[in-house]
Tab-separated table of C-alpha atoms and ligand atoms in Angstrom:
chain	number	residue	atom	x	y	z
A	608	UNK	CA	9.199	12.794	-5.917
A	609	UNK	CA	10.969	9.594	-6.849
A	610	UNK	CA	14.164	7.840	-8.642
A	611	UNK	CA	12.871	6.746	-11.726
A	612	UNK	CA	14.167	9.050	-14.894
A	613	UNK	CA	15.758	8.365	-17.617
A	614	UNK	CA	19.337	8.998	-18.384
A	615	UNK	CA	19.807	10.254	-21.647
A	616	UNK	CA	17.358	7.616	-23.905
A	617	UNK	CA	17.446	4.696	-21.076
A	618	UNK	CA	14.769	4.330	-18.158
A	619	UNK	CA	16.990	4.374	-14.771
A	620	UNK	CA	16.107	3.914	-11.222
A	621	UNK	CA	18.369	6.123	-9.300
A	622	UNK	CA	21.625	4.972	-10.967
A	623	UNK	CA	20.267	1.749	-12.873
A	624	UNK	CA	19.373	0.750	-16.090
A	625	UNK	CA	15.953	-1.124	-15.868
A	626	UNK	CA	17.655	-2.631	-18.782
A	627	UNK	CA	20.044	-4.750	-16.745
A	628	UNK	CA	17.636	-5.507	-14.202
A	629	UNK	CA	15.736	-7.164	-16.875
A	630	UNK	CA	18.228	-8.698	-18.792
A	631	UNK	CA	19.448	-10.392	-15.998
A	632	UNK	CA	16.057	-10.716	-13.610
A	633	UNK	CA	14.120	-11.635	-17.054
A	634	UNK	CA	10.420	-10.031	-16.607
A	635	UNK	CA	8.050	-9.631	-15.312
A	636	UNK	CA	9.790	-7.518	-12.869
A	637	UNK	CA	8.546	-5.372	-10.206
A	638	UNK	CA	12.044	-3.515	-9.291
A	639	UNK	CA	12.341	-0.947	-5.990
A	640	UNK	CA	13.637	2.631	-5.196
A	641	UNK	CA	15.139	2.483	-1.343
A	642	UNK	CA	16.072	5.547	-1.782
A	643	UNK	CA	12.457	6.519	-2.889
A	644	UNK	CA	10.768	5.101	0.352
A	645	UNK	CA	13.331	6.223	2.852
A	646	UNK	CA	12.405	9.805	1.139
A	647	UNK	CA	9.166	9.348	1.720
A	648	UNK	CA	9.214	8.328	5.236
A	649	UNK	CA	11.672	11.455	5.960
A	650	UNK	CA	9.674	13.994	4.717
A	651	UNK	CA	6.773	12.344	6.011
A	652	UNK	CA	8.034	12.447	9.219
A	653	UNK	CA	9.646	15.797	9.032
A	654	UNK	CA	5.985	17.173	7.943
A	655	UNK	CA	4.449	16.054	11.252
A	656	UNK	CA	7.191	18.066	13.255
A	657	UNK	CA	5.689	19.145	16.473
A	658	UNK	CA	4.160	15.826	16.919
A	659	UNK	CA	4.891	11.895	18.794
A	660	UNK	CA	4.390	10.698	15.686
A	661	UNK	CA	5.021	7.353	14.635
A	662	UNK	CA	4.438	5.764	11.711
A	663	UNK	CA	2.680	2.197	11.564
A	664	UNK	CA	4.308	1.329	7.774
A	665	UNK	CA	0.645	-0.628	6.016
A	666	UNK	CA	2.553	-3.794	4.704
A	667	UNK	CA	-0.222	-4.929	2.776
A	668	UNK	CA	0.919	-2.220	-0.118
A	669	UNK	CA	3.839	-4.387	0.057
A	670	UNK	CA	4.990	-6.789	2.251
A	671	UNK	CA	8.164	-8.059	1.417
A	672	UNK	CA	10.621	-9.008	4.113
A	673	UNK	CA	13.413	-6.861	2.449
A	674	UNK	CA	10.812	-3.483	2.428
A	675	UNK	CA	9.949	-4.445	5.710
A	676	UNK	CA	13.771	-3.956	6.805
A	677	UNK	CA	13.960	-1.029	5.316
A	678	UNK	CA	11.008	0.904	6.976
A	679	UNK	CA	12.250	-0.668	10.132
A	680	UNK	CA	16.178	0.322	10.022
A	681	UNK	CA	14.594	3.720	9.794
A	682	UNK	CA	12.034	3.372	12.512
A	683	UNK	CA	9.005	2.237	11.666
A	684	UNK	CA	6.754	0.254	12.914
A	685	UNK	CA	3.937	-1.955	10.974
A	686	UNK	CA	-0.045	-1.915	10.863
A	687	UNK	CA	-0.265	-5.414	10.093
A	688	UNK	CA	-3.988	-7.456	9.532
A	689	UNK	CA	-3.220	-11.184	9.441
A	690	UNK	CA	-0.910	-13.986	11.728
A	691	UNK	CA	1.163	-13.886	7.801
A	692	UNK	CA	1.818	-10.501	8.110
A	693	UNK	CA	3.250	-10.823	12.117
A	694	UNK	CA	5.612	-13.197	11.157
A	695	UNK	CA	6.707	-11.480	8.347
A	696	UNK	CA	7.924	-8.935	10.206
A	697	UNK	CA	9.558	-11.754	12.651
A	698	UNK	CA	10.817	-13.247	10.170
A	699	UNK	CA	12.744	-9.397	8.573
A	700	UNK	CA	13.568	-8.417	12.458
A	701	UNK	CA	11.353	-6.253	11.994
A	702	UNK	CA	9.145	-4.690	16.039
A	703	UNK	CA	5.966	-6.269	16.640
A	704	UNK	CA	5.822	-3.695	19.789
A	705	UNK	CA	5.374	-0.694	18.090
A	706	UNK	CA	2.888	-2.404	15.250
A	707	UNK	CA	-0.804	-2.211	15.379
A	708	UNK	CA	-2.876	-5.278	14.525
A	709	UNK	CA	-6.006	-3.912	12.639
A	710	UNK	CA	-8.956	-6.019	9.902
A	711	UNK	CA	-12.551	-7.137	10.960
A	712	UNK	CA	-12.073	-11.303	11.381
A	713	UNK	CA	-9.196	-11.465	13.572
A	714	UNK	CA	-9.088	-14.836	14.911
A	715	UNK	CA	-7.936	-16.409	18.465
A	716	UNK	CA	-5.136	-17.622	16.734
A	717	UNK	CA	-3.613	-14.659	15.394
A	718	UNK	CA	-4.925	-12.461	18.910
A	719	UNK	CA	-2.993	-15.009	20.765
A	720	UNK	CA	-0.003	-14.994	17.926
A	721	UNK	CA	0.162	-11.092	18.669
A	722	UNK	CA	-0.328	-10.786	22.229
A	723	UNK	CA	2.483	-13.245	22.672
A	724	UNK	CA	4.382	-11.389	20.240
A	725	UNK	CA	3.924	-8.005	22.162
A	726	UNK	CA	2.254	-5.968	19.852
A	727	UNK	CA	1.684	-2.385	20.710
A	728	UNK	CA	-1.965	-2.342	20.382
A	729	UNK	CA	-5.071	-3.985	18.824
A	730	UNK	CA	-7.282	-2.130	16.774
A	731	UNK	CA	-10.759	-3.358	17.147
A	732	UNK	CA	-13.916	-2.841	14.737
A	733	UNK	CA	-16.658	-4.596	16.294
A	734	UNK	CA	-17.685	-5.174	20.392
A	735	UNK	CA	-18.009	-8.924	19.621
A	736	UNK	CA	-14.045	-8.884	18.997
A	737	UNK	CA	-13.800	-6.957	21.831
A	738	UNK	CA	-14.996	-10.251	23.749
A	739	UNK	CA	-13.051	-12.255	21.661
A	740	UNK	CA	-9.642	-10.249	22.556
A	741	UNK	CA	-10.729	-10.611	26.060
A	742	UNK	CA	-11.209	-14.310	26.223
A	743	UNK	CA	-8.077	-14.604	24.445
A	744	UNK	CA	-6.063	-12.279	26.790
A	745	UNK	CA	-7.343	-14.009	30.060
A	746	UNK	CA	-6.101	-17.284	28.585
A	747	UNK	CA	-2.980	-15.909	27.896
A	748	UNK	CA	-2.345	-14.592	31.643
A	749	UNK	CA	-1.764	-11.121	30.181
A	750	UNK	CA	-3.928	-7.941	29.918
A	751	UNK	CA	-4.630	-6.985	25.668
A	752	UNK	CA	-3.816	-3.273	24.744
A	753	UNK	CA	-7.182	-2.095	22.233
A	754	UNK	CA	-8.263	1.093	21.014
A	755	UNK	CA	-11.394	1.738	19.699
A	756	UNK	CA	-12.043	1.713	15.441
A	757	UNK	CA	-14.348	4.655	15.285
A	758	UNK	CA	-15.930	5.161	11.489
A	759	UNK	CA	-16.254	9.197	10.956
A	760	UNK	CA	-18.680	9.107	8.292
A	761	UNK	CA	-16.404	11.200	6.309
A	762	UNK	CA	-16.374	10.531	2.379
A	763	UNK	CA	-13.140	10.083	1.083
A	764	UNK	CA	-14.119	11.246	-2.353
A	765	UNK	CA	-11.546	7.905	-3.509
A	766	UNK	CA	-12.729	4.741	-5.605
A	767	UNK	CA	-15.972	2.889	-4.107
A	768	UNK	CA	-14.285	0.300	-3.552
A	769	UNK	CA	-11.489	1.655	-1.348
A	770	UNK	CA	-13.696	4.012	0.754
A	771	UNK	CA	-13.380	2.743	4.548
A	772	UNK	CA	-14.797	5.771	6.958
A	773	UNK	CA	-18.164	6.372	5.524
A	774	UNK	CA	-21.725	4.701	7.616
A	775	UNK	CA	-22.683	1.855	5.235
A	776	UNK	CA	-18.479	0.458	5.037
A	777	UNK	CA	-18.353	-2.970	6.822
A	778	UNK	CA	-15.219	-0.531	9.311
A	779	UNK	CA	-14.921	0.342	12.708
A	780	UNK	CA	-18.016	0.945	14.967
A	781	UNK	CA	-19.560	4.841	14.124
A	782	UNK	CA	-18.559	7.432	15.758
A	783	UNK	CA	-22.956	7.811	17.789
A	784	UNK	CA	-22.034	4.527	19.549
A	785	UNK	CA	-18.690	4.853	20.078
A	786	UNK	CA	-18.700	5.679	23.683
A	787	UNK	CA	-20.734	2.694	24.210
A	788	UNK	CA	-18.182	0.494	22.307
A	789	UNK	CA	-15.187	2.619	24.915
A	790	UNK	CA	-17.686	1.598	28.366
A	791	UNK	CA	-17.606	-1.996	27.270
A	792	UNK	CA	-14.926	-2.170	27.092
A	793	UNK	CA	-13.352	-0.876	30.167
A	794	UNK	CA	-15.970	-3.636	31.601
A	795	UNK	CA	-13.906	-5.964	30.646
A	796	UNK	CA	-10.996	-7.642	33.181
A	797	UNK	CA	-8.470	-8.056	30.294
A	798	UNK	CA	-8.781	-4.981	27.804
A	799	UNK	CA	-6.200	-2.410	28.465
A	800	UNK	CA	-8.153	0.790	26.386
A	801	UNK	CA	-5.156	2.310	25.181
A	802	UNK	CA	-6.172	4.323	22.117
A	803	UNK	CA	-8.523	5.396	19.481
A	804	UNK	CA	-8.366	4.734	15.521
A	805	UNK	CA	-10.295	5.780	12.518
A	806	UNK	CA	-8.557	5.140	8.213
A	807	UNK	CA	-10.937	6.787	5.935
A	808	UNK	CA	-10.379	5.459	3.316
A	809	UNK	CA	-6.916	5.126	0.494
A	810	UNK	CA	-6.130	7.136	-2.477
A	811	UNK	CA	-7.213	10.275	-1.188
A	812	UNK	CA	-6.223	13.451	-3.405
A	813	UNK	CA	-7.242	16.359	-0.868
A	814	UNK	CA	-6.387	17.152	2.984
A	815	UNK	CA	-9.864	18.194	2.939
A	816	UNK	CA	-11.651	14.413	4.242
A	817	UNK	CA	-8.385	13.825	6.854
A	818	UNK	CA	-9.200	17.683	8.339
A	819	UNK	CA	-12.834	16.725	7.832
A	820	UNK	CA	-12.479	13.422	10.012
A	821	UNK	CA	-9.899	14.622	12.292
A	822	UNK	CA	-11.968	17.568	13.226
A	823	UNK	CA	-14.660	15.409	13.934
A	824	UNK	CA	-12.458	12.568	15.907
A	825	UNK	CA	-10.052	14.672	18.349
A	826	UNK	CA	-13.123	15.800	20.855
A	827	UNK	CA	-14.094	12.479	21.144
A	828	UNK	CA	-10.587	11.488	21.529
A	829	UNK	CA	-9.576	14.376	24.666
A	830	UNK	CA	-12.646	12.464	26.089
A	831	UNK	CA	-11.147	9.592	26.119
A	832	UNK	CA	-8.470	10.512	27.298
A	833	UNK	CA	-9.906	11.898	30.827
A	834	UNK	CA	-12.111	9.389	31.307
A	835	UNK	CA	-9.473	6.937	30.442
A	836	UNK	CA	-6.190	7.995	30.182
A	837	UNK	CA	-5.422	6.991	26.401
A	838	UNK	CA	-2.627	7.989	25.244
A	839	UNK	CA	-2.805	7.688	21.451
A	840	UNK	CA	-4.567	8.509	18.354
A	841	UNK	CA	-4.274	6.364	15.536
A	842	UNK	CA	-5.137	8.414	12.265
A	843	UNK	CA	-4.810	5.786	9.236
A	844	UNK	CA	-3.474	5.751	6.385
A	845	UNK	CA	-4.888	6.681	3.227
A	846	UNK	CA	-2.572	9.673	1.655
A	847	UNK	CA	-2.981	9.352	-2.113
A	848	UNK	CA	-0.434	9.442	-4.651
A	849	UNK	CA	0.428	10.591	-8.622
A	850	UNK	CA	-0.373	8.128	-11.049
A	851	UNK	CA	-1.326	9.692	-14.228
A	852	UNK	CA	3.042	12.283	-14.384
A	853	UNK	CA	4.195	9.206	-12.641
A	854	UNK	CA	7.600	9.710	-14.630
A	855	UNK	CA	7.504	14.171	-14.600
A	856	UNK	CA	6.035	14.571	-10.816
A	857	UNK	CA	9.791	12.782	-10.140
A	858	UNK	CA	10.776	16.455	-11.267
A	859	UNK	CA	10.955	19.240	-8.488
A	860	UNK	CA	9.980	20.958	-11.927
A	861	UNK	CA	7.380	19.397	-12.166
A	862	UNK	CA	6.302	19.534	-8.502
A	863	UNK	CA	7.335	24.142	-9.406
A	864	UNK	CA	5.041	23.692	-12.056
A	865	UNK	CA	1.360	23.025	-10.411
A	866	UNK	CA	-0.566	25.707	-9.937
A	867	UNK	CA	-0.757	26.391	-6.041
A	868	UNK	CA	-4.452	25.259	-6.131
A	869	UNK	CA	-4.459	22.361	-7.954
A	870	UNK	CA	-1.068	21.267	-6.059
A	871	UNK	CA	-1.471	17.405	-5.709
A	872	UNK	CA	-1.025	16.026	-1.353
A	873	UNK	CA	2.272	15.990	-0.093
A	874	UNK	CA	3.510	14.816	3.195
A	875	UNK	CA	4.860	18.831	3.766
A	876	UNK	CA	0.091	20.246	3.224
A	877	UNK	CA	-0.554	17.222	5.103
A	878	UNK	CA	1.352	17.395	8.135
A	879	UNK	CA	0.600	21.906	7.637
A	880	UNK	CA	-3.717	20.837	8.102
A	881	UNK	CA	-2.856	18.040	10.081
A	882	UNK	CA	-0.654	19.085	12.836
A	883	UNK	CA	-2.346	21.971	14.664
A	884	UNK	CA	-5.212	20.002	15.023
A	885	UNK	CA	-3.712	17.270	16.325
A	886	UNK	CA	-1.133	18.952	18.716
A	887	UNK	CA	-3.690	20.143	21.636
A	888	UNK	CA	-4.619	16.873	22.552
A	889	UNK	CA	-1.496	16.017	23.517
A	890	UNK	CA	-1.198	12.545	22.224
A	891	UNK	CA	1.043	10.422	20.469
A	892	UNK	CA	0.178	10.034	16.707
A	893	UNK	CA	-0.498	7.154	15.038
A	894	UNK	CA	-0.148	6.662	11.027
A	895	UNK	CA	-0.645	4.026	8.821
A	896	UNK	CA	0.505	5.031	5.981
A	897	UNK	CA	1.008	2.452	2.749
A	898	UNK	CA	0.574	3.488	-0.981
A	899	UNK	CA	2.156	6.600	-0.413
A	900	UNK	CA	5.175	5.274	1.294
A	901	UNK	CA	5.898	2.818	-0.913
A	902	UNK	CA	3.776	3.257	-4.137
A	903	UNK	CA	6.216	5.403	-6.436
A	904	UNK	CA	9.556	3.337	-5.550
A	905	UNK	CA	8.554	0.571	-7.506
A	906	UNK	CA	8.146	-0.273	-11.065
A	907	UNK	CA	6.244	-3.942	-12.720
A	908	UNK	CA	8.977	-4.621	-15.824
A	909	UNK	CA	7.706	-5.917	-18.633
A	910	UNK	CA	8.665	-7.062	-22.195
A	911	UNK	CA	6.649	-7.147	-25.521
A	912	UNK	CA	5.367	-9.925	-27.152
A	913	UNK	CA	3.169	-8.666	-30.260
A	914	UNK	CA	1.999	-5.650	-31.444
A	915	UNK	CA	-1.401	-7.021	-32.915
A	916	UNK	CA	-3.332	-4.907	-34.978
A	917	UNK	CA	-7.014	-4.881	-35.061
A	918	UNK	CA	-9.815	-3.245	-37.083
A	919	UNK	CA	-9.640	-0.024	-36.309
A	920	UNK	CA	-7.597	-0.498	-32.994
A	921	UNK	CA	-4.016	-1.996	-31.481
A	922	UNK	CA	-3.209	-4.174	-28.917
A	923	UNK	CA	0.279	-4.110	-27.518
A	924	UNK	CA	0.011	-7.398	-25.295
A	925	UNK	CA	3.216	-7.648	-23.402
A	926	UNK	CA	4.091	-10.258	-21.320
A	927	UNK	CA	2.723	-8.992	-17.428
A	928	UNK	CA	-0.667	-9.683	-16.947
A	929	UNK	CA	-3.417	-8.732	-14.614
A	930	UNK	CA	-1.917	-11.752	-12.583
A	931	UNK	CA	1.313	-9.507	-12.005
A	932	UNK	CA	-0.987	-6.196	-11.699
A	933	UNK	CA	-4.715	-6.197	-10.884
A	934	UNK	CA	-5.167	-2.510	-9.600
A	935	UNK	CA	-6.588	-1.591	-13.667
A	936	UNK	CA	-8.927	-5.137	-13.668
A	937	UNK	CA	-10.253	-4.677	-10.597
A	938	UNK	CA	-10.234	-0.632	-9.822
A	939	UNK	CA	-9.812	0.736	-13.134
A	940	UNK	CA	-7.518	2.568	-12.293
A	941	UNK	CA	-4.230	4.279	-13.932
A	942	UNK	CA	-0.878	3.223	-14.343
A	943	UNK	CA	1.780	5.203	-16.659
A	944	UNK	CA	3.884	3.623	-18.690
A	945	UNK	CA	6.555	3.939	-20.421
A	946	UNK	CA	9.255	2.860	-22.557
A	947	UNK	CA	12.537	1.588	-21.385
A	948	UNK	CA	14.844	2.654	-23.906
A	949	UNK	CA	13.295	5.997	-25.352
A	950	UNK	CA	13.850	6.899	-28.343
A	951	UNK	CA	11.948	10.308	-30.428
A	952	UNK	CA	12.543	9.272	-34.129
A	953	UNK	CA	9.900	6.619	-33.221
A	954	UNK	CA	6.579	7.464	-33.936
A	955	UNK	CA	3.621	7.482	-31.633
A	956	UNK	CA	1.249	4.543	-31.389
A	957	UNK	CA	-2.592	4.497	-29.513
A	958	UNK	CA	-3.083	1.166	-28.383
A	959	UNK	CA	-4.509	-0.388	-25.579
A	960	UNK	CA	-2.097	-2.587	-23.521
A	961	UNK	CA	-3.169	-6.063	-22.476
A	962	UNK	CA	-1.709	-8.720	-21.464
A	963	UNK	CA	-2.175	-12.853	-22.204
A	964	UNK	CA	-4.427	-14.005	-19.952
A	965	UNK	CA	-7.836	-14.704	-20.895
A	966	UNK	CA	-10.146	-12.789	-20.496
A	967	UNK	CA	-10.991	-9.075	-21.648
A	968	UNK	CA	-9.772	-7.350	-18.444
A	969	UNK	CA	-6.691	-8.226	-18.397
A	970	UNK	CA	-6.103	-5.306	-19.638
A	971	UNK	CA	-3.650	-2.004	-18.148
A	972	UNK	CA	-5.187	0.728	-20.430
A	973	UNK	CA	-6.848	1.466	-23.097
A	974	UNK	CA	-6.611	3.615	-26.207
A	975	UNK	CA	-2.800	4.853	-24.353
A	976	UNK	CA	-0.473	6.878	-26.692
A	977	UNK	CA	2.521	5.466	-26.118
A	978	UNK	CA	6.119	5.419	-27.774
A	979	UNK	CA	6.106	2.731	-30.864
A	980	UNK	CA	7.849	-0.098	-29.672
A	981	UNK	CA	8.157	-3.958	-30.727
A	982	UNK	CA	8.515	-7.084	-29.581
A	983	UNK	CA	10.891	-7.808	-27.528
A	984	UNK	CA	11.834	-4.073	-26.353
A	985	UNK	CA	10.792	-3.268	-22.097
A	986	UNK	CA	8.087	-0.664	-20.832
A	987	UNK	CA	7.454	-0.267	-17.334
A	988	UNK	CA	4.612	0.531	-15.259
A	989	UNK	CA	4.840	2.936	-12.892
A	990	UNK	CA	3.831	4.233	-9.572
A	991	UNK	CA	3.808	0.407	-9.147
A	992	UNK	CA	4.892	0.097	-5.687
A	993	UNK	CA	1.981	-0.373	-3.364
A	994	UNK	CA	-0.577	-2.985	-4.136
A	995	UNK	CA	0.811	-5.041	-7.185
A	996	UNK	CA	3.068	-7.546	-6.120
A	997	UNK	CA	1.080	-8.141	-2.893
A	998	UNK	CA	-2.690	-8.361	-4.529
A	999	UNK	CA	-0.691	-10.781	-7.488
A	1000	UNK	CA	-2.212	-13.792	-8.346
A	1001	UNK	CA	-0.938	-17.402	-9.972
A	1002	UNK	CA	-4.151	-16.827	-12.528
A	1003	UNK	CA	-3.214	-19.024	-15.141
A	1004	UNK	CA	-0.884	-20.851	-13.377
A	1005	UNK	CA	1.472	-18.426	-14.080
A	1006	UNK	CA	4.647	-17.786	-11.836
A	1007	UNK	CA	4.685	-14.905	-8.934
A	1008	UNK	CA	6.820	-12.828	-10.308
A	1009	UNK	CA	10.393	-11.728	-9.514
A	1010	UNK	CA	11.475	-9.077	-6.952
A	1011	UNK	CA	14.149	-6.325	-7.524
A	1012	UNK	CA	15.153	-3.064	-5.354
A	1013	UNK	CA	17.878	-0.796	-5.762
A	1014	UNK	CA	20.523	1.339	-3.694
A	1015	UNK	CA	22.039	3.505	-5.292
A	1016	UNK	CA	24.250	1.753	-8.322
A	1017	UNK	CA	23.669	-1.594	-5.941
A	1018	UNK	CA	20.024	-4.006	-6.997
A	1019	UNK	CA	19.464	-7.194	-5.601
A	1020	UNK	CA	17.273	-9.929	-6.471
A	1021	UNK	CA	14.255	-10.207	-2.997
A	1022	UNK	CA	12.318	-12.294	-4.308
A	1023	UNK	CA	13.236	-15.205	-6.820
A	1024	UNK	CA	10.979	-15.190	-9.339
A	1025	UNK	CA	7.875	-18.103	-8.960
A	1026	UNK	CA	8.614	-21.246	-10.333
A	1027	UNK	CA	6.339	-24.070	-11.903
A	1028	UNK	CA	7.717	-26.796	-9.343
A	1029	UNK	CA	7.044	-24.481	-5.988
A	1030	UNK	CA	3.605	-23.282	-7.982
A	1031	UNK	CA	2.015	-27.183	-7.222
A	1032	UNK	CA	4.016	-28.704	-4.497
A	1033	UNK	CA	1.191	-28.517	-2.285
A	1034	UNK	CA	-1.107	-30.115	-5.081
A	1035	UNK	CA	-1.720	-33.999	-5.521
A	1036	UNK	CA	-3.899	-36.136	-6.869
A	1037	UNK	CA	-5.460	-38.228	-4.734
A	1038	UNK	CA	-5.244	-41.941	-4.307
A	1039	UNK	CA	-9.276	-42.427	-5.627
A	1040	UNK	CA	-8.475	-41.036	-8.918
A	1041	UNK	CA	-5.412	-42.792	-9.504
B	1252	LLP	N1	-4.946	1.620	7.664
B	1252	LLP	C1	-6.238	0.919	7.597
B	1252	LLP	C2	-6.919	0.334	8.774
B	1252	LLP	C3	-6.356	0.187	5.858
B	1252	LLP	O1	-7.257	-0.516	5.613
B	1252	LLP	C4	-5.233	0.461	5.076
B	1252	LLP	C5	-5.930	0.062	3.735
B	1252	LLP	C6	-4.485	1.373	5.400
B	1252	LLP	C7	-4.014	1.991	6.642
B	1252	LLP	C8	-3.318	2.028	4.804
B	1252	LLP	O2	-3.688	3.053	3.215
B	1252	LLP	P1	-3.461	3.628	2.027
B	1252	LLP	O3	-1.864	4.407	2.957
B	1252	LLP	O4	-1.906	2.414	1.480
B	1252	LLP	O5	-4.183	4.162	1.538
B	1252	LLP	N2	-5.832	-2.348	-2.746
B	1252	LLP	C9	-6.164	-1.512	-2.975
B	1252	LLP	C10	-5.828	-0.489	-1.434
B	1252	LLP	C11	-6.539	-0.986	-0.544
B	1252	LLP	C12	-6.871	-0.051	1.258
B	1252	LLP	C13	-7.202	-0.854	1.965
B	1252	LLP	N3	-6.561	-0.502	3.302
B	1252	LLP	C14	-5.215	-0.168	-3.736
B	1252	LLP	O6	-4.150	-0.865	-4.851
B	1252	LLP	O7	-5.834	0.726	-4.279
C-alpha cells in the first residue's frame, strides 16, 4: 500500500498534485510520501507484535536527512555502513545508540567514530575485523559491542547482484566456522559479545528463504545465548516490494484480488511466519529493512524531451537518466512508468523509455506500453524511493536531482537540485597546466 494515486486525471502523492511539484522545483525530482513510510513502519511493527523488535532502518536505501528524522521520530535506529552514514544520522538528530554498524571493510577512523558515538553494536564480517575493532576500542579505552554476521548459505532467489546469504558471497562467516569466530572474539579484551546477525539478500518476494535462514541460525543463536549471554539476533533486511503493479498496489482492492497462493510478501505474512520461530529464543530481534520502508514511498518525476520515431521502434527521450536512477541499467530492474496527467482519449504508445546519456544502457524500459505523451509532458517512475537517489551519480556532468517530501497536502524541498558550481567546487587545474 502506498499514497500515489490519480485524483481524476492527475497523479497525486498523498494530496499533492505531482504536476505542481514539478512546476515549482523542475525535473528530474524525487518525491516521497511521509505517510507511506509511516504506514510501512507501523505495519512492520504490528506484524512483529509479540517480539521485542527494533527496526534499524537500512539507510543506504535512502539517506536524506529529512527521511532519517522521520524514521527516528517513529522510533527507528539505523543500519549504518560508513562514517558518512554515522555523520548523517547525527546531522539528522537520530540515535546512534540504537544503531548498528555493518560492512566488510570498516576503517579504523570509522570504527572510532562509531565507538565515540556509543554505537549499539558492530556487525563483524571477518576474523581480521575482530582484531581491528579490538585494537581501536583498546586505544579509546572502551569495550566494543559486537555481533558476528553469519552466512547461512541460503538461496534468496533474487538478483545475483543483491543476493548475499550464499557461501560464495563475500559476506559474513560461514555458519560452520562461526562458533570458532565467537571463541576468538571472546578472547579479545576490548570486545563485548552482544548478538548474532544475518542478512541473506534484498528484494525477496517470498517468505520461504527467510524461514529457512532463521531455522538454520536460531539454534546457533540459542547456543550463543547460553555460552556468551548474547541479547539480540538481527535477522537483516531484504523484504521485497511491488515493482510491476506499483500503481495498482496502492489500493486495497488490488491486494484483495490477488489469489491466495500468489500474494506478494507483506509485513503481516513475514511476521506470521517468523514470530513463532523467533519468540522462543527470548532475544531482542533487530530488523534492517531498507527497501520495504521507503521503496514504494517514492517516485521520480521526469519531463519528456522528445518522442523519436525510429525504424520500427519508438524512443521516448526523457530528462531523467541512468545517473538519476541507475537500477534499470544496473540490475535490469523494472519500474512502472505512468503519465502525471492521465488522458483516456490518448492512443497507446509502445516505446523504449530512455535518458539523454551517451550510452545504450541509459534505458529505463524496453517496448513499454504507455499512454502517448509528448514533449514537455510529465511522467513518473514509481517505486523509486529506495536505492534511487542514494545510487545516483553526476555522470555526463548532470547534477544530482532535487528531492521533495510530501505530508498530506504539505510538501517541501528536502534537497535542492545540485548546481553546476557545486558540482565543480572541489576541482581545480594544477599549476603545472597553467
Ligand atoms: N542489511 C544488510 C547487511 C544489507 O547489506 C542490506 C542491503 C540491508 C540490510 C537492506 O536490505 P533491503 O531491506 O533494502 O533489501 N542497490 C540494490 C540493493 C542493495 C542492497 C544491499 N544491502 C537495489 O537497488 O536493488
